[in-house]
PDB file of C-alpha atoms in Angstrom:
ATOM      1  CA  UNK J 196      20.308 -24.316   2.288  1.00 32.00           C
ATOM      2  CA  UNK J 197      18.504 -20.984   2.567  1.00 36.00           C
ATOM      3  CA  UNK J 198      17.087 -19.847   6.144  1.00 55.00           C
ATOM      4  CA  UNK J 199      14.596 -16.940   7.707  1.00 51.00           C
ATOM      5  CA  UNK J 200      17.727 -16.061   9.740  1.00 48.00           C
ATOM      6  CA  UNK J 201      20.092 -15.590   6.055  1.00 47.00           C
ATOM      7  CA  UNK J 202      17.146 -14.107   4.668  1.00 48.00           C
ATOM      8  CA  UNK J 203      16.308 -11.581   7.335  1.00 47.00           C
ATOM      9  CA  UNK J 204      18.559  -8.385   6.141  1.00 47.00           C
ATOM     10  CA  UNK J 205      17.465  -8.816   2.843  1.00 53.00           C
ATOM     11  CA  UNK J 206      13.912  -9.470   3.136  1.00 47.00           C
ATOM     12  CA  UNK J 207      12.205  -5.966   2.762  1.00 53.00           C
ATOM     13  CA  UNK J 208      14.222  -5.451  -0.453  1.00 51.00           C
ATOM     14  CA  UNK J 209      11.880  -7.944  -2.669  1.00 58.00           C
ATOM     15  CA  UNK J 210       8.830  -5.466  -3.813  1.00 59.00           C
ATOM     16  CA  UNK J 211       6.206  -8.426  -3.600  1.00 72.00           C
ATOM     17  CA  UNK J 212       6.625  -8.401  -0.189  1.00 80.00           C
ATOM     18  CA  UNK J 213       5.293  -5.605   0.326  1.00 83.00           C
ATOM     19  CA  UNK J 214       2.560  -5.664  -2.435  1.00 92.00           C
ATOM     20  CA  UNK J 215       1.380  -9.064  -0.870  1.00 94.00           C
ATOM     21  CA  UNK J 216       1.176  -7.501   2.693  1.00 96.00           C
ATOM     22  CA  UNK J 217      -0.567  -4.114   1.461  1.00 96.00           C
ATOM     23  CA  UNK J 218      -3.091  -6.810  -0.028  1.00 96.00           C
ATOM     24  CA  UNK J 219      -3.914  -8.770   2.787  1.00 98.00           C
ATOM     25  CA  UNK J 220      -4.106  -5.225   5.382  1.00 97.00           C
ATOM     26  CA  UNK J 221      -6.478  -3.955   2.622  1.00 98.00           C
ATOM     27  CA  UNK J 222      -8.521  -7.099   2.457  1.00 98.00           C
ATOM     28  CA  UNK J 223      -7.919  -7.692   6.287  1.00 98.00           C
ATOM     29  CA  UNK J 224      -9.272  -3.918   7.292  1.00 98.00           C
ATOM     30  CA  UNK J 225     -12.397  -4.589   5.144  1.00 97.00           C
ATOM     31  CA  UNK J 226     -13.065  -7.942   7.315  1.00 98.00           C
ATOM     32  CA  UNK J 227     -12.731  -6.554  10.637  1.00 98.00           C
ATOM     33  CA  UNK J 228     -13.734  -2.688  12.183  1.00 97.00           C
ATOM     34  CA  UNK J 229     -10.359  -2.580  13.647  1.00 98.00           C
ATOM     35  CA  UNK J 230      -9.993   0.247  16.597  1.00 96.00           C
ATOM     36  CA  UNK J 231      -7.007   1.762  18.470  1.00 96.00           C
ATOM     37  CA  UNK J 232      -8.245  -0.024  22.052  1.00 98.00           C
ATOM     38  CA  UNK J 233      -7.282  -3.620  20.062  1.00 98.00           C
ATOM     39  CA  UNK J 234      -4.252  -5.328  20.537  1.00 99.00           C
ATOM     40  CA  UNK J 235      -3.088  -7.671  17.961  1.00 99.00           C
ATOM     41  CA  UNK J 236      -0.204 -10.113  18.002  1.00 99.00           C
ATOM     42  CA  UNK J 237       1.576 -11.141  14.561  1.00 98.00           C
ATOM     43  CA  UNK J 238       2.800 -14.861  14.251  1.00 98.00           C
ATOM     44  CA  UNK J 239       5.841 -15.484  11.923  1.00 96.00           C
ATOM     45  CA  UNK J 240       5.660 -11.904  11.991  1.00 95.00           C
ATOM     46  CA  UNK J 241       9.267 -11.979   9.407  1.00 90.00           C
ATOM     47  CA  UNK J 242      10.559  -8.485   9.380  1.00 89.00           C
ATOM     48  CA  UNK J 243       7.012  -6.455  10.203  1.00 93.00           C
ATOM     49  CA  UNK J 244       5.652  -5.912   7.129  1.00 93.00           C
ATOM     50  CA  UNK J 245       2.323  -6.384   7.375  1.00 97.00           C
ATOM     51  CA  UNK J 246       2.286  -4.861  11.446  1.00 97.00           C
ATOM     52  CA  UNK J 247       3.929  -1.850   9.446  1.00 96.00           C
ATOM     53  CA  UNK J 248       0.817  -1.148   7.586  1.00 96.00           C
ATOM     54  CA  UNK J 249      -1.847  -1.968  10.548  1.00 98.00           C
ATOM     55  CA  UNK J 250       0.150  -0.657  13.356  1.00 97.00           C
ATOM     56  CA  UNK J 251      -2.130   2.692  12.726  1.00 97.00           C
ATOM     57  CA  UNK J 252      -5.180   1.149  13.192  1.00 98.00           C
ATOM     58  CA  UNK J 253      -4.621  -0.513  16.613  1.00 98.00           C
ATOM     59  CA  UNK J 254      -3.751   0.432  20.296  1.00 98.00           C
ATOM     60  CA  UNK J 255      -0.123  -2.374  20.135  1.00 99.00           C
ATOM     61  CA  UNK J 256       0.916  -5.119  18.340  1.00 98.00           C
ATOM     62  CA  UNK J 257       3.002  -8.126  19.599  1.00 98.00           C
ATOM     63  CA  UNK J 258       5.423  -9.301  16.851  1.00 98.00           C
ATOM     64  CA  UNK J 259       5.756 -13.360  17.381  1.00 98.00           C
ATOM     65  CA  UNK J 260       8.928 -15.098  15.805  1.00 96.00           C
ATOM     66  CA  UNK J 261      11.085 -17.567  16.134  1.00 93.00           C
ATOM     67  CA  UNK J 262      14.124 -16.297  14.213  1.00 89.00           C
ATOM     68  CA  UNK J 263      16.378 -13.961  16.238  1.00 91.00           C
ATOM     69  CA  UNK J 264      17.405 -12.330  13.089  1.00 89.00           C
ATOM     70  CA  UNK J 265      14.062 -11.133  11.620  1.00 89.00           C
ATOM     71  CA  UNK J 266      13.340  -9.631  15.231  1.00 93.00           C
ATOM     72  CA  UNK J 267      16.668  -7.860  14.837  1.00 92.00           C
ATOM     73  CA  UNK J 268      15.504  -6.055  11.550  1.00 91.00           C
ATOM     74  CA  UNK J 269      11.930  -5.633  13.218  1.00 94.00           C
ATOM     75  CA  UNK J 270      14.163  -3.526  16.243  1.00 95.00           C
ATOM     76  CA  UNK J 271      16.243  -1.765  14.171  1.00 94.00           C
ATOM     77  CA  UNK J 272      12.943  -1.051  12.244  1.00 93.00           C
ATOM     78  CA  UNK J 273      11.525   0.372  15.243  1.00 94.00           C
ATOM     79  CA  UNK J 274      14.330   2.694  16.128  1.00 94.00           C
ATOM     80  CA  UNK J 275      14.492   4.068  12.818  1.00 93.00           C
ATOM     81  CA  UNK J 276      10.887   4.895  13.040  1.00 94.00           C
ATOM     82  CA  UNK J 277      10.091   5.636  16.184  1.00 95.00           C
ATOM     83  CA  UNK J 278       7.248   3.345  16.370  1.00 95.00           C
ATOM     84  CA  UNK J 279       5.658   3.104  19.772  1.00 96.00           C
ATOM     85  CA  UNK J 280       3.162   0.455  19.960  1.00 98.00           C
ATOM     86  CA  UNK J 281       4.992  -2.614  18.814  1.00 98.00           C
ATOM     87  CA  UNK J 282       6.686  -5.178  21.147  1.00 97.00           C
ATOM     88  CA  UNK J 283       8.897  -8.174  19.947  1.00 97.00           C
ATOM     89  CA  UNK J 284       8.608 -11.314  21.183  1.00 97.00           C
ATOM     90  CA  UNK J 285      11.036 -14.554  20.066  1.00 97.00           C
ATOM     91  CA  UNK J 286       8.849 -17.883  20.701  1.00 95.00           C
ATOM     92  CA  UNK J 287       8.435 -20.905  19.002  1.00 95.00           C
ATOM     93  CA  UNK J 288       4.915 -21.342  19.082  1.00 96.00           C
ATOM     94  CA  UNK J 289       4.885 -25.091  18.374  1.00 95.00           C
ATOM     95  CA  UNK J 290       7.545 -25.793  20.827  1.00 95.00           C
ATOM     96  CA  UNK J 291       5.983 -23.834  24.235  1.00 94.00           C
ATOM     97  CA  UNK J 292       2.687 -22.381  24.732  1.00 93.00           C
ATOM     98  CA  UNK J 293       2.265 -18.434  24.832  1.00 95.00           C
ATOM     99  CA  UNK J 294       2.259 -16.555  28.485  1.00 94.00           C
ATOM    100  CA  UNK J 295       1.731 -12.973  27.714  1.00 95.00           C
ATOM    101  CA  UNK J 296      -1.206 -10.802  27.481  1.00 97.00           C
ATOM    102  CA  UNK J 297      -4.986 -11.874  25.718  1.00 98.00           C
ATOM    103  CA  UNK J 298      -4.968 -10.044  22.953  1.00 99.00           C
ATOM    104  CA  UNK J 299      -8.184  -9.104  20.018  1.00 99.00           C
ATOM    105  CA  UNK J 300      -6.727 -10.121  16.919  1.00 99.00           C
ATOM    106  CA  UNK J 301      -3.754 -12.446  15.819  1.00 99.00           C
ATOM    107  CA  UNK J 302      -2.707 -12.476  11.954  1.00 99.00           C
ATOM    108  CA  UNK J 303      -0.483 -14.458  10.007  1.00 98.00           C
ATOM    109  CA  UNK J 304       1.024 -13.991   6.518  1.00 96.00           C
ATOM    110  CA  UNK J 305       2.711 -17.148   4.527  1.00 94.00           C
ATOM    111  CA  UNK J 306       3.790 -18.557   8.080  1.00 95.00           C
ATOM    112  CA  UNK J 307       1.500 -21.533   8.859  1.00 96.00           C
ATOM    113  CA  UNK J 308       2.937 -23.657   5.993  1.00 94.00           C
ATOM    114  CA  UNK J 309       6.176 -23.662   7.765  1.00 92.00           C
ATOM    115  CA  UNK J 310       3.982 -24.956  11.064  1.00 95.00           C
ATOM    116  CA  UNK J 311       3.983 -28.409  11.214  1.00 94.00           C
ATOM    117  CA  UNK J 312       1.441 -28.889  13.804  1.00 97.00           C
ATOM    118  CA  UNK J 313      -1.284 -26.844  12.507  1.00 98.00           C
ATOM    119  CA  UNK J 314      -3.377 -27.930  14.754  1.00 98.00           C
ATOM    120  CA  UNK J 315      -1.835 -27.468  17.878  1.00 98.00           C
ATOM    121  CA  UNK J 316      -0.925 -23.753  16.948  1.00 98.00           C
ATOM    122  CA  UNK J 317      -4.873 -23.129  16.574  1.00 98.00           C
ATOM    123  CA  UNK J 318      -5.821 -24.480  19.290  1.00 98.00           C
ATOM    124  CA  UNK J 319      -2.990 -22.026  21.049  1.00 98.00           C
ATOM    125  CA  UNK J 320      -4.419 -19.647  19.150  1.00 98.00           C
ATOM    126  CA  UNK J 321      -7.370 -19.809  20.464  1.00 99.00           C
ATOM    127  CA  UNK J 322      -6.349 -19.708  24.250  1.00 98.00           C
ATOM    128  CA  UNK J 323      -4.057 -16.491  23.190  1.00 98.00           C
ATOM    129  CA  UNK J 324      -7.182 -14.543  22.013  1.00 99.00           C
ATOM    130  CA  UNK J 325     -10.295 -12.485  23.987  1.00 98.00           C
ATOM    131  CA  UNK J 326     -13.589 -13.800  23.825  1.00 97.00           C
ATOM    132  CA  UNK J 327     -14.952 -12.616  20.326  1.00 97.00           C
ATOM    133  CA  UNK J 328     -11.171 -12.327  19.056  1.00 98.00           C
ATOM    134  CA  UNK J 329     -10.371 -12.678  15.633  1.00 99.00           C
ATOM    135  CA  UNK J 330      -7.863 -14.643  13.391  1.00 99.00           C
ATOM    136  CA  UNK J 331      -6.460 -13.812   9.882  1.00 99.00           C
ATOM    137  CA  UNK J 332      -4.500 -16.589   7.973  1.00 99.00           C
ATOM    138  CA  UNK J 333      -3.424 -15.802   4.528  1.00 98.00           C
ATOM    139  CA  UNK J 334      -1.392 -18.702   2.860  1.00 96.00           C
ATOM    140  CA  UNK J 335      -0.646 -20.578  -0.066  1.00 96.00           C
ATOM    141  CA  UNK J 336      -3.312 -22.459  -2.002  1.00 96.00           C
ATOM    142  CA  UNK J 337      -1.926 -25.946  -2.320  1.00 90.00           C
ATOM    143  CA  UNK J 338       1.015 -25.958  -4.740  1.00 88.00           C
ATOM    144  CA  UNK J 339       3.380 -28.438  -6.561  1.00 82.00           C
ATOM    145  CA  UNK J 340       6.389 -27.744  -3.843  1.00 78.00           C
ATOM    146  CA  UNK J 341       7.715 -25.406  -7.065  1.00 78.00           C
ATOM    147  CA  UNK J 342       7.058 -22.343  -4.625  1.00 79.00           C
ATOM    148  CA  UNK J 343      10.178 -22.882  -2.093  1.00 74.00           C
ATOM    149  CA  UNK J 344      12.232 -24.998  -4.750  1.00 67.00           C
ATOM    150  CA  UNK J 345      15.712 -24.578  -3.676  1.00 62.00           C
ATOM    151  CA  UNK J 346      14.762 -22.516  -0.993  1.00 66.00           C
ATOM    152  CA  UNK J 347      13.698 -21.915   2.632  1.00 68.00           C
ATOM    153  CA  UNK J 348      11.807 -25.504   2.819  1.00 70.00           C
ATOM    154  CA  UNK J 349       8.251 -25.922   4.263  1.00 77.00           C
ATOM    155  CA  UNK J 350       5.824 -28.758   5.928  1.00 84.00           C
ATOM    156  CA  UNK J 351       3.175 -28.085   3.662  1.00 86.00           C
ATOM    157  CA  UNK J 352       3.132 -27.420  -0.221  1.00 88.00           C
ATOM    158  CA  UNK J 353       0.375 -24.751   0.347  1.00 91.00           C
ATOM    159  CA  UNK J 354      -3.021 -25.293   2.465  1.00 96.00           C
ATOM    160  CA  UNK J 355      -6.030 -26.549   1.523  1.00 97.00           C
ATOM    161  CA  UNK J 356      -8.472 -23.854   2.625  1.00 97.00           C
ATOM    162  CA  UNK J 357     -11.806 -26.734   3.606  1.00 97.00           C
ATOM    163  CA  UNK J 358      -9.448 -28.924   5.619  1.00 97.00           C
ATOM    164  CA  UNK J 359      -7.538 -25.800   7.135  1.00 98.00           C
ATOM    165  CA  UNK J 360     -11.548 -24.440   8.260  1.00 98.00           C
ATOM    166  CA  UNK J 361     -12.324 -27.823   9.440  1.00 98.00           C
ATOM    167  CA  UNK J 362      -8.842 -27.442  11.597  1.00 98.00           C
ATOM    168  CA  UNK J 363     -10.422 -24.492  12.559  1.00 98.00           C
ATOM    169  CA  UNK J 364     -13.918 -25.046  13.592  1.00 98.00           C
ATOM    170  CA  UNK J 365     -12.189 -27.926  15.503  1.00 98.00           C
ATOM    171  CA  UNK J 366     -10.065 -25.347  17.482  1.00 98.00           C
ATOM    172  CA  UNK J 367     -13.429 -23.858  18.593  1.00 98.00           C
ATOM    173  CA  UNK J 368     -13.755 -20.911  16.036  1.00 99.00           C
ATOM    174  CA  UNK J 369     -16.396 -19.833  14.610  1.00 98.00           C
ATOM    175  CA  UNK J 370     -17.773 -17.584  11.473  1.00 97.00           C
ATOM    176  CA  UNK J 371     -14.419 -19.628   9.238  1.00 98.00           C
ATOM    177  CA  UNK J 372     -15.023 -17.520   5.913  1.00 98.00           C
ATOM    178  CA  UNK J 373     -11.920 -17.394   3.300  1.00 98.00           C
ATOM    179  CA  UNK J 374     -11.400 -15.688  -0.059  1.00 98.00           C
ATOM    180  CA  UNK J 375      -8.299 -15.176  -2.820  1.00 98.00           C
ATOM    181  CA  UNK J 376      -6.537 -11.830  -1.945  1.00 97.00           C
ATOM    182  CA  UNK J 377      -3.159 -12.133  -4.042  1.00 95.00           C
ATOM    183  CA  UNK J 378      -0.847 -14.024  -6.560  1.00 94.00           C
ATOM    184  CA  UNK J 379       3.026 -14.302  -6.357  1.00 89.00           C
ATOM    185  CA  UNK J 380       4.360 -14.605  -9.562  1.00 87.00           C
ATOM    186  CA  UNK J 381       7.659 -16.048  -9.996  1.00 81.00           C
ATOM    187  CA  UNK J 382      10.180 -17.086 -12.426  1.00 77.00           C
ATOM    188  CA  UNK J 383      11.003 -20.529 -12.091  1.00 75.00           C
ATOM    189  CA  UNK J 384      14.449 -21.968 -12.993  1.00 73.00           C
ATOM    190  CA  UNK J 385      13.034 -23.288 -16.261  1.00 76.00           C
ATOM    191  CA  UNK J 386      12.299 -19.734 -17.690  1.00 78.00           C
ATOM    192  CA  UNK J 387       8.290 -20.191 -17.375  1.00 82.00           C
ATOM    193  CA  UNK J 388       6.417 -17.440 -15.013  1.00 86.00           C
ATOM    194  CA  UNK J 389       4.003 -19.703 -12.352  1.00 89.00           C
ATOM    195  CA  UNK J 390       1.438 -17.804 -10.306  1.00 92.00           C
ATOM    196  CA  UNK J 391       0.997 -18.838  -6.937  1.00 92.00           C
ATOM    197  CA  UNK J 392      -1.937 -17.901  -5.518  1.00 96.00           C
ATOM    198  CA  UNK J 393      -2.833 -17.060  -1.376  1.00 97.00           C
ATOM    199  CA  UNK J 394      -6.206 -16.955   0.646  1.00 98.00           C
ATOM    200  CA  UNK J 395      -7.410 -15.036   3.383  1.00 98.00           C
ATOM    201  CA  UNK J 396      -8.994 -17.042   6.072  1.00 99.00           C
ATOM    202  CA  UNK J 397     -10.854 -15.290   8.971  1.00 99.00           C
ATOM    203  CA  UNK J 398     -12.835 -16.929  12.122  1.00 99.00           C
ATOM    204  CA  UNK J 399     -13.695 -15.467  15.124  1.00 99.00           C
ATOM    205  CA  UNK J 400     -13.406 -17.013  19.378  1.00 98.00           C
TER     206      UNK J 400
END
């Protein structure tokens, strides 16, 4: 079975990652008036991608994962760059609550279907952020399961964007607006071409 961890050294070599996470920092920077005194924290943050393209905009991000491996490319990412306002951080966010700094803005791509607690992880959201902090969730639409066939499996076959506000407004946020900002296309083992569809989802502390 597939894993983040085998995936990892390989993961930046798949264009639509990258066209997915230029999509939602586009979409994302029209959202919020993001200034270099924020700090921002990235959950599932994968290889950087999407910290990559924002990392100009803000004073430091924290880079949250829970696969040693993707926070190995994000390192060796970092020294090959010389990027100075990123910090890595390994942590299972379901598993034990976050201890480091408050921070203004936490964003998420294509991570919280693999959370099987949704709740809980917004409501740690939540005490992770500064009054008036943001979050940024972009995620599947609900799918058939077709999406990680034979792949890395997931808890959820996509979100439902109502029920994941409702989570949301539950957690204490406010201001829960969402919208479509990309389709994956992929080529399923049958030959056929399936678009999978993701949201952005923004509320504010």
């Amino acid at each position: 079975m597939n894993t983040f961890n085998q995936a990892a050294s390989t993961w930046d070599n798949r264009p639509v990652h990258w066209e997915r996470s230029q999509a939602i920092a586009n979409l994302l920077k029209q959202h919020i008036a993001l200034h270099p005194d924020m700090v921002a924290l990235e959950f599932g943050a994968g290889t950087g991608i999407l910290s990559f393209l924002l990392k100009d905009n803000l004073k430091k991000i924290i880079l949250m994962d829970n696969t040693p491996e993707m926070l190995q490319v994000i390192n060796e990412k970092i020294e090959e760059t010389g990027v100075q306002n990123f910090a890595t951080l390994l942590c299972d966010l379901e598993a034990s609550p976050y201890n480091g700094e408050s921070v203004d803005l936490i964003f998420t791509q294509m991570a919280m279907h693999h959370v099987k607690d949704i709740p809980l992880v917004l409501q740690r959201f939540y005490g992770m952020l500064h009054s008036k902090g943001y979050i940024v969730i972009a995620d599947l639409y609900p799918e058939d399961g077709s999406f990680h066939a034979g792949g890395i499996p997931a808890f959820h076959n996509g979100i439902d964007t109502e029920q994941l506000c409702q989570q949301v407004q539950q957690a204490q946020f406010k201001n829960c607006q969402h919208e479509w900002c990309f389709t994956v296309k992929r080529l399923l083992d049958n030959g056929s071409v399936k678009e999978f569809p993701i949201f952005l989802l923004i509320a504010q502390k």
